[in-house]
Structure formats: C-alpha cells, structure tokens
mmCIF file with all atom_site columns, C-alpha atoms and ligand atoms in Angstrom:
data_model
loop_
_atom_site.group_PDB
_atom_site.id
_atom_site.type_symbol
_atom_site.label_atom_id
_atom_site.label_alt_id
_atom_site.label_comp_id
_atom_site.label_asym_id
_atom_site.label_entity_id
_atom_site.label_seq_id
_atom_site.pdbx_PDB_ins_code
_atom_site.Cartn_x
_atom_site.Cartn_y
_atom_site.Cartn_z
_atom_site.occupancy
_atom_site.B_iso_or_equiv
_atom_site.pdbx_formal_charge
_atom_site.auth_seq_id
_atom_site.auth_comp_id
_atom_site.auth_asym_id
_atom_site.auth_atom_id
_atom_site.pdbx_PDB_model_num
ATOM   1   C  CA  . UNK O 1 1   ? 87.851  104.135 81.577  1.00 80.00 ? 8   UNK O CA  1
ATOM   2   C  CA  . UNK O 1 2   ? 87.586  107.266 83.414  1.00 84.00 ? 9   UNK O CA  1
ATOM   3   C  CA  . UNK O 1 3   ? 86.378  105.761 86.738  1.00 83.00 ? 10  UNK O CA  1
ATOM   4   C  CA  . UNK O 1 4   ? 89.222  103.299 86.689  1.00 85.00 ? 11  UNK O CA  1
ATOM   5   C  CA  . UNK O 1 5   ? 91.661  106.167 85.794  1.00 85.00 ? 12  UNK O CA  1
ATOM   6   C  CA  . UNK O 1 6   ? 90.438  108.397 89.014  1.00 83.00 ? 13  UNK O CA  1
ATOM   7   C  CA  . UNK O 1 7   ? 93.019  108.841 91.214  1.00 79.00 ? 14  UNK O CA  1
ATOM   8   C  CA  . UNK O 1 8   ? 92.368  106.825 94.755  1.00 72.00 ? 15  UNK O CA  1
ATOM   9   C  CA  . UNK O 1 9   ? 89.860  107.829 96.940  1.00 67.00 ? 16  UNK O CA  1
ATOM   10  C  CA  . UNK O 1 10  ? 91.914  107.191 99.874  1.00 66.00 ? 17  UNK O CA  1
ATOM   11  C  CA  . UNK O 1 11  ? 93.885  109.550 102.055 1.00 62.00 ? 18  UNK O CA  1
ATOM   12  C  CA  . UNK O 1 12  ? 96.908  107.708 102.325 1.00 66.00 ? 19  UNK O CA  1
ATOM   13  C  CA  . UNK O 1 13  ? 98.144  108.066 99.207  1.00 69.00 ? 20  UNK O CA  1
ATOM   14  C  CA  . UNK O 1 14  ? 99.379  110.879 96.650  1.00 75.00 ? 21  UNK O CA  1
ATOM   15  C  CA  . UNK O 1 15  ? 98.684  109.731 93.145  1.00 79.00 ? 22  UNK O CA  1
ATOM   16  C  CA  . UNK O 1 16  ? 101.767 111.141 91.200  1.00 83.00 ? 23  UNK O CA  1
ATOM   17  C  CA  . UNK O 1 17  ? 100.787 109.323 87.951  1.00 85.00 ? 24  UNK O CA  1
ATOM   18  C  CA  . UNK O 1 18  ? 100.553 111.370 84.905  1.00 89.00 ? 25  UNK O CA  1
ATOM   19  C  CA  . UNK O 1 19  ? 97.271  111.533 82.946  1.00 89.00 ? 26  UNK O CA  1
ATOM   20  C  CA  . UNK O 1 20  ? 98.578  109.009 80.303  1.00 92.00 ? 27  UNK O CA  1
ATOM   21  C  CA  . UNK O 1 21  ? 99.989  106.561 83.274  1.00 90.00 ? 28  UNK O CA  1
ATOM   22  C  CA  . UNK O 1 22  ? 96.563  106.697 84.962  1.00 89.00 ? 29  UNK O CA  1
ATOM   23  C  CA  . UNK O 1 23  ? 95.080  105.788 81.502  1.00 91.00 ? 30  UNK O CA  1
ATOM   24  C  CA  . UNK O 1 24  ? 97.198  102.895 80.840  1.00 91.00 ? 31  UNK O CA  1
ATOM   25  C  CA  . UNK O 1 25  ? 97.105  101.645 84.508  1.00 88.00 ? 32  UNK O CA  1
ATOM   26  C  CA  . UNK O 1 26  ? 93.011  102.091 83.697  1.00 89.00 ? 33  UNK O CA  1
ATOM   27  C  CA  . UNK O 1 27  ? 93.403  99.661  80.487  1.00 91.00 ? 34  UNK O CA  1
ATOM   28  C  CA  . UNK O 1 28  ? 95.106  97.101  82.378  1.00 86.00 ? 35  UNK O CA  1
ATOM   29  C  CA  . UNK O 1 29  ? 92.951  97.212  84.950  1.00 85.00 ? 36  UNK O CA  1
ATOM   30  C  CA  . UNK O 1 30  ? 90.211  96.473  82.316  1.00 87.00 ? 37  UNK O CA  1
ATOM   31  C  CA  . UNK O 1 31  ? 91.724  93.678  81.419  1.00 84.00 ? 38  UNK O CA  1
ATOM   32  C  CA  . UNK O 1 32  ? 92.254  92.205  84.746  1.00 79.00 ? 39  UNK O CA  1
ATOM   33  C  CA  . UNK O 1 33  ? 88.872  92.240  85.574  1.00 80.00 ? 40  UNK O CA  1
ATOM   34  C  CA  . UNK O 1 34  ? 87.956  90.778  81.916  1.00 81.00 ? 41  UNK O CA  1
ATOM   35  C  CA  . UNK O 1 35  ? 90.486  87.918  83.059  1.00 75.00 ? 42  UNK O CA  1
ATOM   36  C  CA  . UNK O 1 36  ? 89.039  87.532  86.297  1.00 72.00 ? 43  UNK O CA  1
ATOM   37  C  CA  . UNK O 1 37  ? 85.642  87.095  85.183  1.00 72.00 ? 44  UNK O CA  1
ATOM   38  C  CA  . UNK O 1 38  ? 86.470  84.118  83.347  1.00 69.00 ? 45  UNK O CA  1
ATOM   39  C  CA  . UNK O 1 39  ? 84.362  84.431  80.323  1.00 75.00 ? 46  UNK O CA  1
ATOM   40  C  CA  . UNK O 1 40  ? 86.903  85.194  77.846  1.00 74.00 ? 47  UNK O CA  1
ATOM   41  C  CA  . UNK O 1 41  ? 87.215  82.482  75.172  1.00 74.00 ? 48  UNK O CA  1
ATOM   42  C  CA  . UNK O 1 42  ? 90.324  80.338  75.423  1.00 70.00 ? 49  UNK O CA  1
ATOM   43  C  CA  . UNK O 1 43  ? 93.457  80.060  72.913  1.00 66.00 ? 50  UNK O CA  1
ATOM   44  C  CA  . UNK O 1 44  ? 94.716  76.429  72.550  1.00 67.00 ? 51  UNK O CA  1
ATOM   45  C  CA  . UNK O 1 45  ? 92.176  75.370  75.263  1.00 65.00 ? 52  UNK O CA  1
ATOM   46  C  CA  . UNK O 1 46  ? 94.311  77.394  77.649  1.00 63.00 ? 53  UNK O CA  1
ATOM   47  C  CA  . UNK O 1 47  ? 92.694  80.158  79.177  1.00 61.00 ? 54  UNK O CA  1
ATOM   48  C  CA  . UNK O 1 48  ? 94.461  83.574  78.419  1.00 63.00 ? 55  UNK O CA  1
ATOM   49  C  CA  . UNK O 1 49  ? 97.549  83.869  80.401  1.00 69.00 ? 56  UNK O CA  1
ATOM   50  C  CA  . UNK O 1 50  ? 101.377 85.764  80.286  1.00 72.00 ? 57  UNK O CA  1
ATOM   51  C  CA  . UNK O 1 51  ? 104.332 83.786  80.116  1.00 75.00 ? 58  UNK O CA  1
ATOM   52  C  CA  . UNK O 1 52  ? 107.293 85.068  82.177  1.00 79.00 ? 59  UNK O CA  1
ATOM   53  C  CA  . UNK O 1 53  ? 110.718 83.310  81.908  1.00 80.00 ? 60  UNK O CA  1
ATOM   54  C  CA  . UNK O 1 54  ? 112.470 83.902  85.425  1.00 79.00 ? 61  UNK O CA  1
ATOM   55  C  CA  . UNK O 1 55  ? 115.081 81.542  87.014  1.00 78.00 ? 62  UNK O CA  1
ATOM   56  C  CA  . UNK O 1 56  ? 114.114 80.768  90.881  1.00 77.00 ? 63  UNK O CA  1
ATOM   57  C  CA  . UNK O 1 57  ? 117.277 82.515  91.876  1.00 78.00 ? 64  UNK O CA  1
ATOM   58  C  CA  . UNK O 1 58  ? 116.182 86.055  90.482  1.00 78.00 ? 65  UNK O CA  1
ATOM   59  C  CA  . UNK O 1 59  ? 112.726 85.442  91.898  1.00 78.00 ? 66  UNK O CA  1
ATOM   60  C  CA  . UNK O 1 60  ? 114.603 85.084  95.444  1.00 80.00 ? 67  UNK O CA  1
ATOM   61  C  CA  . UNK O 1 61  ? 117.583 87.345  94.875  1.00 76.00 ? 68  UNK O CA  1
ATOM   62  C  CA  . UNK O 1 62  ? 115.368 90.244  93.471  1.00 71.00 ? 69  UNK O CA  1
ATOM   63  C  CA  . UNK O 1 63  ? 118.221 91.125  90.775  1.00 74.00 ? 70  UNK O CA  1
ATOM   64  C  CA  . UNK O 1 64  ? 118.281 90.592  87.027  1.00 76.00 ? 71  UNK O CA  1
ATOM   65  C  CA  . UNK O 1 65  ? 115.624 90.691  84.838  1.00 78.00 ? 72  UNK O CA  1
ATOM   66  C  CA  . UNK O 1 66  ? 112.662 88.176  83.538  1.00 80.00 ? 73  UNK O CA  1
ATOM   67  C  CA  . UNK O 1 67  ? 111.263 87.854  80.093  1.00 78.00 ? 74  UNK O CA  1
ATOM   68  C  CA  . UNK O 1 68  ? 107.867 88.361  78.877  1.00 76.00 ? 75  UNK O CA  1
ATOM   69  C  CA  . UNK O 1 69  ? 107.261 86.018  75.967  1.00 70.00 ? 76  UNK O CA  1
ATOM   70  C  CA  . UNK O 1 70  ? 105.921 89.225  73.971  1.00 68.00 ? 77  UNK O CA  1
ATOM   71  C  CA  . UNK O 1 71  ? 106.961 92.084  75.211  1.00 70.00 ? 78  UNK O CA  1
ATOM   72  C  CA  . UNK O 1 72  ? 110.794 92.220  76.393  1.00 77.00 ? 79  UNK O CA  1
ATOM   73  C  CA  . UNK O 1 73  ? 112.506 92.245  79.345  1.00 82.00 ? 80  UNK O CA  1
ATOM   74  C  CA  . UNK O 1 74  ? 110.758 93.028  82.899  1.00 83.00 ? 81  UNK O CA  1
ATOM   75  C  CA  . UNK O 1 75  ? 112.651 93.583  86.324  1.00 84.00 ? 82  UNK O CA  1
ATOM   76  C  CA  . UNK O 1 76  ? 112.920 91.189  88.988  1.00 82.00 ? 83  UNK O CA  1
ATOM   77  C  CA  . UNK O 1 77  ? 110.252 93.047  91.550  1.00 86.00 ? 84  UNK O CA  1
ATOM   78  C  CA  . UNK O 1 78  ? 107.570 93.147  88.934  1.00 85.00 ? 85  UNK O CA  1
ATOM   79  C  CA  . UNK O 1 79  ? 108.328 89.451  88.121  1.00 84.00 ? 86  UNK O CA  1
ATOM   80  C  CA  . UNK O 1 80  ? 107.867 88.842  92.068  1.00 86.00 ? 87  UNK O CA  1
ATOM   81  C  CA  . UNK O 1 81  ? 104.644 90.542  91.915  1.00 88.00 ? 88  UNK O CA  1
ATOM   82  C  CA  . UNK O 1 82  ? 103.275 88.387  89.144  1.00 85.00 ? 89  UNK O CA  1
ATOM   83  C  CA  . UNK O 1 83  ? 104.578 85.043  90.788  1.00 85.00 ? 90  UNK O CA  1
ATOM   84  C  CA  . UNK O 1 84  ? 102.642 86.178  94.034  1.00 87.00 ? 91  UNK O CA  1
ATOM   85  C  CA  . UNK O 1 85  ? 99.304  85.163  92.910  1.00 85.00 ? 92  UNK O CA  1
ATOM   86  C  CA  . UNK O 1 86  ? 99.868  83.268  89.605  1.00 81.00 ? 93  UNK O CA  1
ATOM   87  C  CA  . UNK O 1 87  ? 100.010 79.424  88.038  1.00 77.00 ? 94  UNK O CA  1
ATOM   88  C  CA  . UNK O 1 88  ? 103.656 78.548  88.161  1.00 78.00 ? 95  UNK O CA  1
ATOM   89  C  CA  . UNK O 1 89  ? 104.961 75.762  85.859  1.00 77.00 ? 96  UNK O CA  1
ATOM   90  C  CA  . UNK O 1 90  ? 108.882 75.229  86.501  1.00 76.00 ? 97  UNK O CA  1
ATOM   91  C  CA  . UNK O 1 91  ? 111.168 75.008  82.945  1.00 76.00 ? 98  UNK O CA  1
ATOM   92  C  CA  . UNK O 1 92  ? 114.638 73.584  82.891  1.00 74.00 ? 99  UNK O CA  1
ATOM   93  C  CA  . UNK O 1 93  ? 116.534 74.838  80.210  1.00 72.00 ? 100 UNK O CA  1
ATOM   94  C  CA  . UNK O 1 94  ? 119.545 73.689  78.511  1.00 74.00 ? 101 UNK O CA  1
ATOM   95  C  CA  . UNK O 1 95  ? 122.887 75.576  77.979  1.00 73.00 ? 102 UNK O CA  1
ATOM   96  C  CA  . UNK O 1 96  ? 121.577 77.369  74.809  1.00 76.00 ? 103 UNK O CA  1
ATOM   97  C  CA  . UNK O 1 97  ? 118.458 78.079  76.435  1.00 70.00 ? 104 UNK O CA  1
ATOM   98  C  CA  . UNK O 1 98  ? 116.205 75.417  74.812  1.00 76.00 ? 105 UNK O CA  1
ATOM   99  C  CA  . UNK O 1 99  ? 113.366 73.827  77.181  1.00 75.00 ? 106 UNK O CA  1
ATOM   100 C  CA  . UNK O 1 100 ? 114.787 70.529  78.287  1.00 77.00 ? 107 UNK O CA  1
ATOM   101 C  CA  . UNK O 1 101 ? 111.970 69.829  80.591  1.00 77.00 ? 108 UNK O CA  1
ATOM   102 C  CA  . UNK O 1 102 ? 108.298 71.097  81.196  1.00 75.00 ? 109 UNK O CA  1
ATOM   103 C  CA  . UNK O 1 103 ? 106.893 70.327  84.856  1.00 72.00 ? 110 UNK O CA  1
ATOM   104 C  CA  . UNK O 1 104 ? 103.170 70.119  86.035  1.00 66.00 ? 111 UNK O CA  1
ATOM   105 C  CA  . UNK O 1 105 ? 102.191 73.449  87.395  1.00 63.00 ? 112 UNK O CA  1
ATOM   106 C  CA  . UNK O 1 106 ? 103.889 73.362  90.802  1.00 67.00 ? 113 UNK O CA  1
ATOM   107 C  CA  . UNK O 1 107 ? 102.745 76.170  92.425  1.00 73.00 ? 114 UNK O CA  1
ATOM   108 C  CA  . UNK O 1 108 ? 99.131  77.647  92.807  1.00 80.00 ? 115 UNK O CA  1
ATOM   109 C  CA  . UNK O 1 109 ? 97.223  79.187  95.761  1.00 86.00 ? 116 UNK O CA  1
ATOM   110 C  CA  . UNK O 1 110 ? 94.792  76.796  96.522  1.00 87.00 ? 117 UNK O CA  1
ATOM   111 C  CA  . UNK O 1 111 ? 90.961  77.423  95.957  1.00 88.00 ? 118 UNK O CA  1
ATOM   112 C  CA  . UNK O 1 112 ? 90.393  76.631  99.656  1.00 91.00 ? 119 UNK O CA  1
ATOM   113 C  CA  . UNK O 1 113 ? 93.107  79.116  100.897 1.00 91.00 ? 120 UNK O CA  1
ATOM   114 C  CA  . UNK O 1 114 ? 91.807  81.808  98.303  1.00 90.00 ? 121 UNK O CA  1
ATOM   115 C  CA  . UNK O 1 115 ? 88.125  81.531  99.706  1.00 92.00 ? 122 UNK O CA  1
ATOM   116 C  CA  . UNK O 1 116 ? 88.778  81.555  103.393 1.00 94.00 ? 123 UNK O CA  1
ATOM   117 C  CA  . UNK O 1 117 ? 91.366  84.849  102.584 1.00 94.00 ? 124 UNK O CA  1
ATOM   118 C  CA  . UNK O 1 118 ? 88.257  86.346  100.506 1.00 92.00 ? 125 UNK O CA  1
ATOM   119 C  CA  . UNK O 1 119 ? 85.765  85.503  103.306 1.00 92.00 ? 126 UNK O CA  1
ATOM   120 C  CA  . UNK O 1 120 ? 87.902  87.036  105.715 1.00 94.00 ? 127 UNK O CA  1
ATOM   121 C  CA  . UNK O 1 121 ? 89.171  90.464  103.735 1.00 94.00 ? 128 UNK O CA  1
ATOM   122 C  CA  . UNK O 1 122 ? 85.721  90.534  101.665 1.00 93.00 ? 129 UNK O CA  1
ATOM   123 C  CA  . UNK O 1 123 ? 87.788  93.183  99.380  1.00 94.00 ? 130 UNK O CA  1
ATOM   124 C  CA  . UNK O 1 124 ? 90.669  94.741  98.808  1.00 95.00 ? 131 UNK O CA  1
ATOM   125 C  CA  . UNK O 1 125 ? 92.551  94.949  102.660 1.00 96.00 ? 132 UNK O CA  1
ATOM   126 C  CA  . UNK O 1 126 ? 93.987  98.334  101.915 1.00 96.00 ? 133 UNK O CA  1
ATOM   127 C  CA  . UNK O 1 127 ? 93.062  100.874 104.166 1.00 94.00 ? 134 UNK O CA  1
ATOM   128 C  CA  . UNK O 1 128 ? 90.357  102.891 102.300 1.00 91.00 ? 135 UNK O CA  1
ATOM   129 C  CA  . UNK O 1 129 ? 90.023  100.918 99.483  1.00 92.00 ? 136 UNK O CA  1
ATOM   130 C  CA  . UNK O 1 130 ? 86.410  100.010 98.465  1.00 89.00 ? 137 UNK O CA  1
ATOM   131 C  CA  . UNK O 1 131 ? 87.330  97.129  95.453  1.00 89.00 ? 138 UNK O CA  1
ATOM   132 C  CA  . UNK O 1 132 ? 85.173  94.230  95.917  1.00 89.00 ? 139 UNK O CA  1
ATOM   133 C  CA  . UNK O 1 133 ? 86.926  90.681  96.428  1.00 89.00 ? 140 UNK O CA  1
ATOM   134 C  CA  . UNK O 1 134 ? 85.844  89.471  92.885  1.00 85.00 ? 141 UNK O CA  1
ATOM   135 C  CA  . UNK O 1 135 ? 88.492  92.124  91.340  1.00 85.00 ? 142 UNK O CA  1
ATOM   136 C  CA  . UNK O 1 136 ? 91.235  91.108  93.929  1.00 90.00 ? 143 UNK O CA  1
ATOM   137 C  CA  . UNK O 1 137 ? 94.705  89.184  93.642  1.00 91.00 ? 144 UNK O CA  1
ATOM   138 C  CA  . UNK O 1 138 ? 95.816  87.175  96.683  1.00 93.00 ? 145 UNK O CA  1
ATOM   139 C  CA  . UNK O 1 139 ? 99.487  88.647  97.878  1.00 95.00 ? 146 UNK O CA  1
ATOM   140 C  CA  . UNK O 1 140 ? 101.824 86.612  99.904  1.00 95.00 ? 147 UNK O CA  1
ATOM   141 C  CA  . UNK O 1 141 ? 102.836 88.857  103.076 1.00 96.00 ? 148 UNK O CA  1
ATOM   142 C  CA  . UNK O 1 142 ? 106.137 86.834  102.649 1.00 94.00 ? 149 UNK O CA  1
ATOM   143 C  CA  . UNK O 1 143 ? 106.622 85.630  99.353  1.00 92.00 ? 150 UNK O CA  1
ATOM   144 C  CA  . UNK O 1 144 ? 106.624 81.812  98.205  1.00 88.00 ? 151 UNK O CA  1
ATOM   145 C  CA  . UNK O 1 145 ? 109.892 82.270  97.057  1.00 86.00 ? 152 UNK O CA  1
ATOM   146 C  CA  . UNK O 1 146 ? 111.279 83.576  99.911  1.00 89.00 ? 153 UNK O CA  1
ATOM   147 C  CA  . UNK O 1 147 ? 109.641 80.279  101.735 1.00 88.00 ? 154 UNK O CA  1
ATOM   148 C  CA  . UNK O 1 148 ? 106.599 82.231  102.797 1.00 91.00 ? 155 UNK O CA  1
ATOM   149 C  CA  . UNK O 1 149 ? 103.555 79.890  103.359 1.00 92.00 ? 156 UNK O CA  1
ATOM   150 C  CA  . UNK O 1 150 ? 100.499 80.061  101.279 1.00 91.00 ? 157 UNK O CA  1
ATOM   151 C  CA  . UNK O 1 151 ? 98.371  79.996  104.329 1.00 94.00 ? 158 UNK O CA  1
ATOM   152 C  CA  . UNK O 1 152 ? 95.390  82.212  105.434 1.00 95.00 ? 159 UNK O CA  1
ATOM   153 C  CA  . UNK O 1 153 ? 97.523  84.053  108.017 1.00 95.00 ? 160 UNK O CA  1
ATOM   154 C  CA  . UNK O 1 154 ? 100.383 84.761  105.112 1.00 96.00 ? 161 UNK O CA  1
ATOM   155 C  CA  . UNK O 1 155 ? 97.841  86.212  102.230 1.00 96.00 ? 162 UNK O CA  1
ATOM   156 C  CA  . UNK O 1 156 ? 96.007  89.324  102.168 1.00 97.00 ? 163 UNK O CA  1
ATOM   157 C  CA  . UNK O 1 157 ? 93.496  90.154  99.123  1.00 96.00 ? 164 UNK O CA  1
ATOM   158 C  CA  . UNK O 1 158 ? 94.532  93.145  97.336  1.00 95.00 ? 165 UNK O CA  1
ATOM   159 C  CA  . UNK O 1 159 ? 93.186  95.112  94.433  1.00 91.00 ? 166 UNK O CA  1
ATOM   160 C  CA  . UNK O 1 160 ? 95.717  95.512  91.227  1.00 88.00 ? 167 UNK O CA  1
ATOM   161 C  CA  . UNK O 1 161 ? 96.643  98.886  91.912  1.00 88.00 ? 168 UNK O CA  1
ATOM   162 C  CA  . UNK O 1 162 ? 97.161  97.920  95.873  1.00 93.00 ? 169 UNK O CA  1
ATOM   163 C  CA  . UNK O 1 163 ? 98.970  94.993  94.840  1.00 93.00 ? 170 UNK O CA  1
ATOM   164 C  CA  . UNK O 1 164 ? 101.504 96.827  93.213  1.00 91.00 ? 171 UNK O CA  1
ATOM   165 C  CA  . UNK O 1 165 ? 101.930 99.604  95.720  1.00 92.00 ? 172 UNK O CA  1
ATOM   166 C  CA  . UNK O 1 166 ? 102.883 96.856  98.031  1.00 94.00 ? 173 UNK O CA  1
ATOM   167 C  CA  . UNK O 1 167 ? 105.206 95.204  95.746  1.00 93.00 ? 174 UNK O CA  1
ATOM   168 C  CA  . UNK O 1 168 ? 106.924 98.658  95.169  1.00 91.00 ? 175 UNK O CA  1
ATOM   169 C  CA  . UNK O 1 169 ? 106.786 100.783 98.080  1.00 91.00 ? 176 UNK O CA  1
ATOM   170 C  CA  . UNK O 1 170 ? 107.840 100.439 101.669 1.00 92.00 ? 177 UNK O CA  1
ATOM   171 C  CA  . UNK O 1 171 ? 104.089 99.606  102.923 1.00 95.00 ? 178 UNK O CA  1
ATOM   172 C  CA  . UNK O 1 172 ? 104.397 96.546  105.520 1.00 95.00 ? 179 UNK O CA  1
ATOM   173 C  CA  . UNK O 1 173 ? 101.588 94.274  106.343 1.00 97.00 ? 180 UNK O CA  1
ATOM   174 C  CA  . UNK O 1 174 ? 101.222 92.295  109.674 1.00 95.00 ? 181 UNK O CA  1
ATOM   175 C  CA  . UNK O 1 175 ? 98.598  90.186  111.290 1.00 94.00 ? 182 UNK O CA  1
ATOM   176 C  CA  . UNK O 1 176 ? 96.858  91.800  114.362 1.00 91.00 ? 183 UNK O CA  1
ATOM   177 C  CA  . UNK O 1 177 ? 94.816  88.968  115.687 1.00 90.00 ? 184 UNK O CA  1
ATOM   178 C  CA  . UNK O 1 178 ? 94.424  87.437  112.497 1.00 91.00 ? 185 UNK O CA  1
ATOM   179 C  CA  . UNK O 1 179 ? 93.025  90.782  110.462 1.00 93.00 ? 186 UNK O CA  1
ATOM   180 C  CA  . UNK O 1 180 ? 95.935  92.487  108.243 1.00 96.00 ? 187 UNK O CA  1
ATOM   181 C  CA  . UNK O 1 181 ? 97.121  95.721  109.551 1.00 96.00 ? 188 UNK O CA  1
ATOM   182 C  CA  . UNK O 1 182 ? 99.168  97.963  107.078 1.00 97.00 ? 189 UNK O CA  1
ATOM   183 C  CA  . UNK O 1 183 ? 101.815 99.948  108.247 1.00 96.00 ? 190 UNK O CA  1
ATOM   184 C  CA  . UNK O 1 184 ? 102.903 102.943 106.634 1.00 94.00 ? 191 UNK O CA  1
ATOM   185 C  CA  . UNK O 1 185 ? 106.182 103.729 105.056 1.00 93.00 ? 192 UNK O CA  1
ATOM   186 C  CA  . UNK O 1 186 ? 108.535 105.635 107.148 1.00 90.00 ? 193 UNK O CA  1
ATOM   187 C  CA  . UNK O 1 187 ? 107.865 109.190 104.982 1.00 89.00 ? 194 UNK O CA  1
ATOM   188 C  CA  . UNK O 1 188 ? 104.020 109.092 105.473 1.00 87.00 ? 195 UNK O CA  1
ATOM   189 C  CA  . UNK O 1 189 ? 104.412 107.890 109.150 1.00 87.00 ? 196 UNK O CA  1
ATOM   190 C  CA  . UNK O 1 190 ? 101.375 107.486 111.302 1.00 90.00 ? 197 UNK O CA  1
ATOM   191 C  CA  . UNK O 1 191 ? 99.729  104.546 113.091 1.00 94.00 ? 198 UNK O CA  1
ATOM   192 C  CA  . UNK O 1 192 ? 99.285  101.104 111.357 1.00 94.00 ? 199 UNK O CA  1
ATOM   193 C  CA  . UNK O 1 193 ? 95.888  101.070 110.148 1.00 94.00 ? 200 UNK O CA  1
ATOM   194 C  CA  . UNK O 1 194 ? 93.074  98.152  108.825 1.00 93.00 ? 201 UNK O CA  1
ATOM   195 C  CA  . UNK O 1 195 ? 90.383  98.654  106.300 1.00 92.00 ? 202 UNK O CA  1
ATOM   196 C  CA  . UNK O 1 196 ? 87.032  99.119  107.812 1.00 89.00 ? 203 UNK O CA  1
ATOM   197 C  CA  . UNK O 1 197 ? 85.039  99.263  104.500 1.00 89.00 ? 204 UNK O CA  1
ATOM   198 C  CA  . UNK O 1 198 ? 83.964  95.776  104.120 1.00 86.00 ? 205 UNK O CA  1
ATOM   199 C  CA  . UNK O 1 199 ? 82.822  94.699  107.527 1.00 74.00 ? 206 UNK O CA  1
ATOM   200 C  CA  . UNK O 1 200 ? 80.049  91.946  107.612 1.00 65.00 ? 207 UNK O CA  1
ATOM   201 C  CA  . UNK O 1 201 ? 76.898  93.619  108.094 1.00 58.00 ? 208 UNK O CA  1
ATOM   202 C  CA  . UNK O 1 202 ? 75.081  92.865  111.548 1.00 56.00 ? 209 UNK O CA  1
ATOM   203 C  CA  . UNK O 1 203 ? 72.071  91.052  109.932 1.00 55.00 ? 210 UNK O CA  1
ATOM   204 C  CA  . UNK O 1 204 ? 70.488  90.787  113.699 1.00 59.00 ? 211 UNK O CA  1
ATOM   205 C  CA  . UNK O 1 205 ? 70.202  94.552  113.273 1.00 58.00 ? 212 UNK O CA  1
ATOM   206 C  CA  . UNK O 1 206 ? 68.252  94.937  110.086 1.00 53.00 ? 213 UNK O CA  1
ATOM   207 C  CA  . UNK O 1 207 ? 64.667  95.647  110.026 1.00 53.00 ? 214 UNK O CA  1
ATOM   208 C  CA  . UNK O 1 208 ? 62.237  93.126  108.109 1.00 47.00 ? 215 UNK O CA  1
HETATM 209 ZN ZN1 . ZN  X 2 .   ? 101.869 90.025  95.894  1.00 69.78 ? 7   ZN  X ZN1 1
HETATM 210 ZN ZN1 . ZN  X 2 .   ? 92.812  98.116  96.785  1.00 69.78 ? 8   ZN  X ZN1 1
#
C-alpha cells in the first residue's frame, strides 16, 4: 500500500496526516479501486454498496448526522460527499423509523454525462494530480441536493483524495471556457489553477 499512502506530489498541499491515517486512506483507496474495476462478486445480486441513511433536509442543510448500515453515525458533510456520485434510493420512514416505501433509484449520474466529463478531464482535474480517469469519482460543483444540475458544466472528475479535499476544505471550482479551474483557499492564496497533466497528446506531431 505504500504508493497509495505516499503524500501527494503536488506543491499545493501540505500533508498533515499521520502515518496511520495515510495507511487507512490507502486501504480505503484500494477498496475504491477494486469496486470501480467492477469485477468483485455480487451479494444478493447487488454490486458491493454502502447504505447511508440520511434525510434530504439534512443533506441540504449540512447539519445533523447520517447513519451507515454497519458502522455508526457519520456527519452531514461526509454524507454529502458520498451522495455526490452515488445511486440514491429514497426511502420513506414511519414514525418509529420503519420503512414505509422504498423508491426506485431516483438519482444517479447518467452514463453519457459521466463519459463526457471523463473525455474532458481525462483524469483527476485537481492541479498537479496524475490519477487516471478510471479511478476518479464525479463531483458536482454545485451539489445536486442544492439543485445543482448533473451537467457536464457542473461536474468534474476527481480522485478519492481530491474529492474529499474539495468537500472538506475551501478550495473552489469554476469553469473557465469549459475547463475546470481551481481557486485555492484564502490561507494558501495564489491564482486559479488548472491541471496540465492530462492534456490530449497532439497525434499529428508523433513521428511514425
Ligand atoms: Zn463531490
Ligand atoms: Zn486527484
């Protein structure tokens, strides 16, 4: 796991994690990559999944806590990050918390939008990150729970680590001529940046 536990190679971040935290993050990243590869066995016909129970009001208001099926409560900001690129199934609960109605998957990022974002970003769009597209999640610049559209102009490919950074820090993303541009938090300062590492090679210049 050491390569996954290594501090980021970008000059825009200071890695304050302890060695134990870096190992834990590496283990989560390893699980993410296994899930994304899609070749894990299913359980009860379903692909591996995490069930997070959260109210829409909490997802919008960012207050309160959500619960994981196995593993106790998580805070609202973590629930928002998980819901950013997930299949969301609405469940109406009765007064005693018993499920009254389970809806169909009501929200998921359409495959065409996902592909278009990957074609544009070709990998994690965070400045200096070299993680390829197959290990990226799709992030909503304006969260869908806040009525942000699931459109190419509002979605960005980010690796797990940078997806987490965007949700839990004050980095901000804008679109500049259709390309995601990252504005550093005030404490870091500096101009907005793009990621030059995934640019499309100019095939006309490759000699045979
Ligand atoms: Zn996100
Ligand atoms: Zn990244």
